[in-house]
Amino acid sequence: MTSEEVRKLFLDYFEKRGHRVVSSSSLIPLDDPSVLLTTAGMQQFKKYYTREKDPIKDFGTQRTASIQKCFRTTDIEEIGDETHLTFFEMLGNFSFGPVGDDDPKNFGTDGYFKRSAIYWAYEFIKSLGLEIDYVTVFGGEKNVPFDEESYKIWKEIGFPEDRILKRGREDNFWGPTGDEGPCGPTTEIYIENIEIWNLVFNEYYQDKNGNLRKLEFPGVDTGMGMERLMKVSQRTPTIFETDLFEPLNKVLENLTNKENQRKRRIVLDHLRGSVFLIADGLYPSNLERGYILRRILRRLTLALKFLEIDISKIELLIKAMIEKYAAFYPELKNFDKIKEVIFKEIINFERTLSLGLKEFNRLIKGNESDSELGEKLFLLYTSYGLPLEISKELLREEGLVWKEESQKVFEELFKKHQEISKG
Ligand code: SER
């Protein structure tokens, strides 16, 4: 099954069950100052959970479904392994209450809760021909009790009890995004040991001090990672061989002979992420979200250099990406602008990088103490403008480890430097 088919199956499935299909919101959140970028499907619906907005007025139903563009930066340095991504898509269904008849046969427009959410998730996964390995439920911790209801529903479905695992707050409690918002216990579906689908039962609102209060109506917020789903359904070795990346892989294959898999994955992820961010109106800058884009474009530039890919050739990669996604995300159609922003940033950074690389190779001997490494990377930063994270990436390629001591020395020197600059 292709990703295009899965997108359609998912949205049709929930539309038939009373959900209004809503387009993905922008990666730049419209009215949510708590986060820099959109990290979850529920974000555009936050105010429906808190009743500041009325779902019936806006959607004609208490139920919505979407495929949301998401961007997360917490694991940016892990990109290049088999599982991490910055940009990804999330398939989700949502309910905002008040809860009517929580019966999976109820295809109406009222709110629903755990029973319908779990039954539908189970049925949808089965309809794709996939087997669930195990599920987890919230086992209870601090002021939030064990989610016995979800446990019972899984049993009632006929799911073997020894594969319904109880987990704590760390794993099975989701949210809020940013420093406050709706949140609640989750039940999660695992296939091949990968968490595929997270079903959040938004019963609470967490305030800025971390206190929980019950929401007026409990809500549902589910999120299924598109790339992970395609990996298990297309039975590929990693997410990077799924059809979501395949057109890019083909182009990449013709652009480089270097087998550096980590760098190839960085190119796939960072280029895809940049294209989507720019299509949503973001420009690279030194501030907040603009800096996120700058960082991934710089890391992309470095990866291209390692793979010995001529910068002018990335046009082909951008084109392949846009062709793959533009039917579903029309905002990607502006190829010229996307290309221009990427090229400008890459070419600008390329000059700094070439010089910095030369100095890096001259300066780093491989036998430095931790504090010497801190000093040398600081010098590369102040004298040659080589960003620390790029230097760290270069160290990694050399098999050198950046330790806490090096970081400490770097930070101390940086602080002194700032004080001197301020006069
Ligand atoms: N908000 C939850 C998540 O991001 C489920 O959609 O995982």
Coordinates of N, CA and C in Angstrom, one line a residue, residues 370 373 395-396 398-403 406:
D370 N 40.2 17.0 27.0 CA 38.8 17.5 26.9 C 38.8 19.0 26.9
L373 N 40.0 20.5 23.7 CA 39.0 20.5 22.6 C 38.0 21.7 22.7
L395 N 33.8 16.5 14.7 CA 34.5 15.7 15.7 C 34.0 14.3 15.7
R396 N 32.7 14.2 15.6 CA 32.0 12.9 15.5 C 32.5 12.0 14.3
E398 N 35.4 12.2 13.1 CA 36.8 11.8 13.4 C 36.8 10.8 14.5
G399 N 35.7 10.5 15.0 CA 35.6 9.5 16.1 C 36.0 10.1 17.4
L400 N 36.0 11.4 17.5 CA 36.3 12.1 18.8 C 35.0 12.4 19.6
V401 N 35.2 12.4 20.9 CA 34.0 12.6 21.7 C 34.0 13.9 22.4
W402 N 32.9 14.6 22.3 CA 32.8 15.9 23.0 C 32.2 15.7 24.3
K403 N 33.0 15.9 25.4 CA 32.5 15.6 26.7 C 32.0 16.8 27.5
S406 N 34.6 19.6 27.9 CA 34.9 20.4 26.8 C 33.8 21.5 26.7

